[in-house]
């Protein structure tokens, strides 16, 4: 395809490298099993763990099993990324600003203000890359600069640290998917840590709930 043949500009190469870096950093954080503490555990087995890293700060890790095959989950999170605002109440809008090759996109995401508006409206500009390695899929991202989308009135520009979602078929049950979401985020502004921790852990639990509801609806004939 023409996309493949066209050589990348220096700027595009820089975005591709940032995406790769987010991927490597995220996987190395998830790969280290030491020091994770449970923040929240839901009756259905969903849980959020957290850990403080010297160079990144506090990171959160959601671990869930979704009773849908990996391809359906991947398709919803990657191919239909811009529809996330339709089903995830924590997300107002996700817009793809630019596609680079087949793996890398630049996105602008507006977060919906949480109940009680304790954290005001935030937006994010991120580079995201998606890779499939065998039966494992990784969607990684981190904050980036994109000249066409400067900071916007009414929104505080927050920053994603290295974040990623890791999808794998559940061993022995290939029709189910194990999803691990590493969330590392700087919400900016003067917010007490306890509030931030509560909001972020809850955001992850909510995401799992709404993703399941969405997948049930889209899987229905």
Short mmCIF file of C-alpha atoms in Angstrom, two decimals:
data_model
loop_
_atom_site.label_atom_id
_atom_site.label_comp_id
_atom_site.label_asym_id
_atom_site.label_seq_id
_atom_site.Cartn_x
_atom_site.Cartn_y
_atom_site.Cartn_z
CA UNK A 1 0.00 0.00 0.00
CA UNK A 2 1.05 3.60 -0.53
CA UNK A 3 1.33 4.10 3.22
CA UNK A 4 4.07 1.50 3.41
CA UNK A 5 6.08 2.87 0.49
CA UNK A 6 6.18 6.49 1.54
CA UNK A 7 9.29 7.14 3.64
CA UNK A 8 8.59 8.73 7.01
CA UNK A 9 9.55 12.32 7.73
CA UNK A 10 11.84 13.13 10.64
CA UNK A 11 8.82 14.24 12.69
CA UNK A 12 6.96 11.01 11.94
CA UNK A 13 10.02 8.94 12.86
CA UNK A 14 10.21 10.82 16.14
CA UNK A 15 6.55 9.93 16.92
CA UNK A 16 7.15 6.28 15.98
CA UNK A 17 10.15 6.21 18.37
CA UNK A 18 8.08 7.80 21.16
CA UNK A 19 5.42 5.10 20.69
CA UNK A 20 8.09 2.38 20.84
CA UNK A 21 9.55 3.96 23.96
CA UNK A 22 6.12 4.00 25.65
CA UNK A 23 5.75 0.33 24.75
CA UNK A 24 9.15 -0.72 26.11
CA UNK A 25 8.79 1.33 29.33
CA UNK A 26 5.28 0.02 30.00
CA UNK A 27 6.25 -3.60 29.47
CA UNK A 28 9.25 -3.26 31.74
CA UNK A 29 7.04 -1.73 34.51
CA UNK A 30 4.48 -4.53 34.14
CA UNK A 31 7.25 -7.13 33.96
CA UNK A 32 8.49 -6.29 37.45
CA UNK A 33 6.15 -8.09 39.87
CA UNK A 34 7.62 -6.65 43.09
CA UNK A 35 6.03 -3.97 45.24
CA UNK A 36 2.47 -3.85 43.86
CA UNK A 37 -0.23 -3.08 46.45
CA UNK A 38 -3.95 -3.74 46.03
CA UNK A 39 -5.98 -0.52 45.78
CA UNK A 40 -9.39 -2.00 44.98
CA UNK A 41 -10.84 -5.43 44.40
CA UNK A 42 -14.33 -5.92 42.97
CA UNK A 43 -16.55 -8.94 43.71
CA UNK A 44 -16.22 -10.19 40.12
CA UNK A 45 -12.43 -10.50 40.51
CA UNK A 46 -11.45 -7.23 38.81
CA UNK A 47 -8.65 -5.58 40.71
CA UNK A 48 -6.56 -2.44 40.69
CA UNK A 49 -2.99 -2.55 42.01
CA UNK A 50 -0.60 0.35 42.44
CA UNK A 51 3.08 1.00 42.91
CA UNK A 52 5.29 4.07 43.26
CA UNK A 53 8.20 4.26 40.82
CA UNK A 54 11.13 6.64 41.40
CA UNK A 55 11.14 8.14 37.91
CA UNK A 56 7.41 7.97 37.06
CA UNK A 57 5.51 8.41 40.32
CA UNK A 58 2.45 6.34 41.18
CA UNK A 59 1.21 3.89 38.56
CA UNK A 60 -1.99 1.87 38.56
CA UNK A 61 -2.58 -1.57 37.12
CA UNK A 62 -6.02 -2.97 36.32
CA UNK A 63 -6.31 -6.74 35.89
CA UNK A 64 -9.53 -8.18 34.50
CA UNK A 65 -10.84 -11.08 32.45
CA UNK A 66 -13.36 -10.25 29.73
CA UNK A 67 -15.56 -13.05 28.39
CA UNK A 68 -15.03 -12.05 24.77
CA UNK A 69 -12.32 -13.24 22.36
CA UNK A 70 -9.18 -11.16 21.98
CA UNK A 71 -10.00 -10.00 18.44
CA UNK A 72 -13.27 -8.43 19.60
CA UNK A 73 -11.56 -6.58 22.46
CA UNK A 74 -8.66 -5.44 20.26
CA UNK A 75 -11.01 -4.24 17.56
CA UNK A 76 -13.03 -2.18 20.05
CA UNK A 77 -9.98 -0.58 21.65
CA UNK A 78 -7.90 0.00 18.51
CA UNK A 79 -10.03 0.00 15.36
CA UNK A 80 -12.97 1.76 17.06
CA UNK A 81 -10.87 3.99 19.31
CA UNK A 82 -12.76 7.14 18.28
CA UNK A 83 -16.04 5.61 19.50
CA UNK A 84 -14.83 5.28 23.08
CA UNK A 85 -16.75 8.40 24.12
CA UNK A 86 -19.98 6.57 23.15
CA UNK A 87 -19.59 3.91 25.83
CA UNK A 88 -17.08 5.10 28.42
CA UNK A 89 -18.61 7.90 30.52
CA UNK A 90 -15.13 8.98 31.70
CA UNK A 91 -14.21 9.87 28.12
CA UNK A 92 -15.88 12.73 26.33
CA UNK A 93 -14.13 12.32 23.00
CA UNK A 94 -11.16 10.61 21.33
CA UNK A 95 -10.00 11.99 18.03
CA UNK A 96 -7.24 10.58 15.81
CA UNK A 97 -5.20 13.56 14.64
CA UNK A 98 -2.72 11.66 12.49
CA UNK A 99 -1.92 8.09 11.48
CA UNK A 100 1.72 7.16 10.92
CA UNK A 101 2.29 3.82 9.22
CA UNK A 102 0.09 1.00 10.40
CA UNK A 103 0.96 0.97 14.12
CA UNK A 104 1.16 4.58 15.30
CA UNK A 105 -1.48 7.28 15.84
CA UNK A 106 -1.53 10.70 17.48
CA UNK A 107 -4.72 11.24 19.48
CA UNK A 108 -6.48 14.08 21.27
CA UNK A 109 -8.62 12.86 24.14
CA UNK A 110 -11.02 14.91 26.23
CA UNK A 111 -11.89 13.42 29.60
CA UNK A 112 -15.36 13.91 31.01
CA UNK A 113 -15.36 15.69 34.37
CA UNK A 114 -15.99 13.06 37.09
CA UNK A 115 -19.06 13.21 39.37
CA UNK A 116 -18.98 16.24 41.64
CA UNK A 117 -16.38 17.68 39.28
CA UNK A 118 -13.65 17.21 41.89
CA UNK A 119 -11.17 17.02 39.04
CA UNK A 120 -11.96 19.66 36.42
CA UNK A 121 -11.99 18.94 32.66
CA UNK A 122 -8.72 17.48 31.38
CA UNK A 123 -7.45 16.77 27.91
CA UNK A 124 -4.50 14.76 26.60
CA UNK A 125 -2.47 14.67 23.42
CA UNK A 126 -0.78 11.29 23.10
CA UNK A 127 1.16 9.15 20.71
CA UNK A 128 -0.17 5.58 20.76
CA UNK A 129 1.18 2.47 19.14
CA UNK A 130 -0.39 -0.97 18.81
CA UNK A 131 1.56 -4.18 18.24
CA UNK A 132 0.52 -7.79 17.94
CA UNK A 133 3.15 -10.36 18.88
CA UNK A 134 1.84 -13.88 18.49
CA UNK A 135 -1.31 -14.07 20.58
CA UNK A 136 -0.38 -11.01 22.67
CA UNK A 137 -1.53 -7.50 21.79
CA UNK A 138 -0.05 -4.37 23.31
CA UNK A 139 -1.52 -0.87 22.99
CA UNK A 140 0.88 1.66 24.46
CA UNK A 141 0.96 5.44 24.66
CA UNK A 142 2.44 8.52 26.24
CA UNK A 143 2.03 12.29 26.17
CA UNK A 144 3.46 14.14 23.19
CA UNK A 145 3.52 17.60 21.66
CA UNK A 146 1.43 18.24 18.56
CA UNK A 147 1.57 21.74 17.14
CA UNK A 148 -1.92 21.67 15.62
CA UNK A 149 -3.54 21.13 19.04
CA UNK A 150 -2.24 23.68 21.54
CA UNK A 151 -3.71 23.85 25.04
CA UNK A 152 -7.42 24.59 24.87
CA UNK A 153 -9.59 26.95 26.83
CA UNK A 154 -11.62 25.24 29.54
CA UNK A 155 -9.30 22.22 29.71
CA UNK A 156 -6.19 21.53 31.73
CA UNK A 157 -3.68 19.69 29.53
CA UNK A 158 -2.79 16.61 31.56
CA UNK A 159 -0.12 14.09 30.57
CA UNK A 160 -0.10 10.34 30.18
CA UNK A 161 3.13 8.78 31.38
CA UNK A 162 3.91 5.48 29.75
CA UNK A 163 0.55 3.68 29.70
CA UNK A 164 -0.45 0.46 28.03
CA UNK A 165 -3.10 -2.20 27.68
CA UNK A 166 -1.93 -5.76 27.36
CA UNK A 167 -4.37 -8.30 25.89
CA UNK A 168 -3.85 -12.07 25.95
CA UNK A 169 -6.19 -15.03 25.46
CA UNK A 170 -6.97 -16.56 28.86
CA UNK A 171 -4.92 -19.79 29.14
CA UNK A 172 -7.23 -22.74 28.58
CA UNK A 173 -10.15 -20.47 27.62
CA UNK A 174 -9.32 -18.84 24.28
CA UNK A 175 -12.80 -17.30 24.04
CA UNK A 176 -11.89 -15.08 27.04
CA UNK A 177 -9.33 -12.28 27.20
CA UNK A 178 -7.07 -11.24 30.05
CA UNK A 179 -6.69 -7.46 29.98
CA UNK A 180 -4.04 -5.62 31.99
CA UNK A 181 -4.12 -1.81 31.89
CA UNK A 182 -1.13 0.14 33.17
CA UNK A 183 -2.16 3.73 33.90
CA UNK A 184 0.38 6.43 34.68
CA UNK A 185 -0.95 9.94 34.54
CA UNK A 186 -0.15 13.47 35.66
CA UNK A 187 -3.45 15.31 36.03
CA UNK A 188 -1.66 18.65 36.65
CA UNK A 189 -3.09 21.32 38.90
CA UNK A 190 -3.27 21.44 42.69
CA UNK A 191 -5.00 18.20 43.57
CA UNK A 192 -4.51 16.24 46.80
CA UNK A 193 -2.87 12.86 46.14
CA UNK A 194 -5.63 10.98 47.96
CA UNK A 195 -8.27 12.40 45.61
CA UNK A 196 -6.17 11.63 42.52
CA UNK A 197 -5.60 8.04 43.66
CA UNK A 198 -9.30 7.52 44.31
CA UNK A 199 -10.30 8.98 40.95
CA UNK A 200 -7.75 6.98 38.94
CA UNK A 201 -8.48 3.64 40.60
CA UNK A 202 -12.22 4.24 40.10
CA UNK A 203 -11.65 5.21 36.45
CA UNK A 204 -10.03 1.81 35.85
CA UNK A 205 -12.83 -0.14 37.56
CA UNK A 206 -15.44 1.83 35.59
CA UNK A 207 -13.59 1.21 32.33
CA UNK A 208 -13.79 -2.58 32.81
CA UNK A 209 -17.50 -2.41 33.58
CA UNK A 210 -18.36 -0.24 30.58
CA UNK A 211 -16.08 -2.17 28.20
CA UNK A 212 -17.93 -5.39 29.10
CA UNK A 213 -21.30 -3.73 28.50
CA UNK A 214 -20.11 -2.39 25.15
CA UNK A 215 -18.75 -5.77 24.02
CA UNK A 216 -21.98 -7.54 24.93
CA UNK A 217 -23.93 -5.01 22.85
CA UNK A 218 -21.61 -5.21 19.83
CA UNK A 219 -21.46 -9.03 19.98
CA UNK A 220 -25.25 -9.31 19.91
CA UNK A 221 -26.48 -10.44 16.46
#
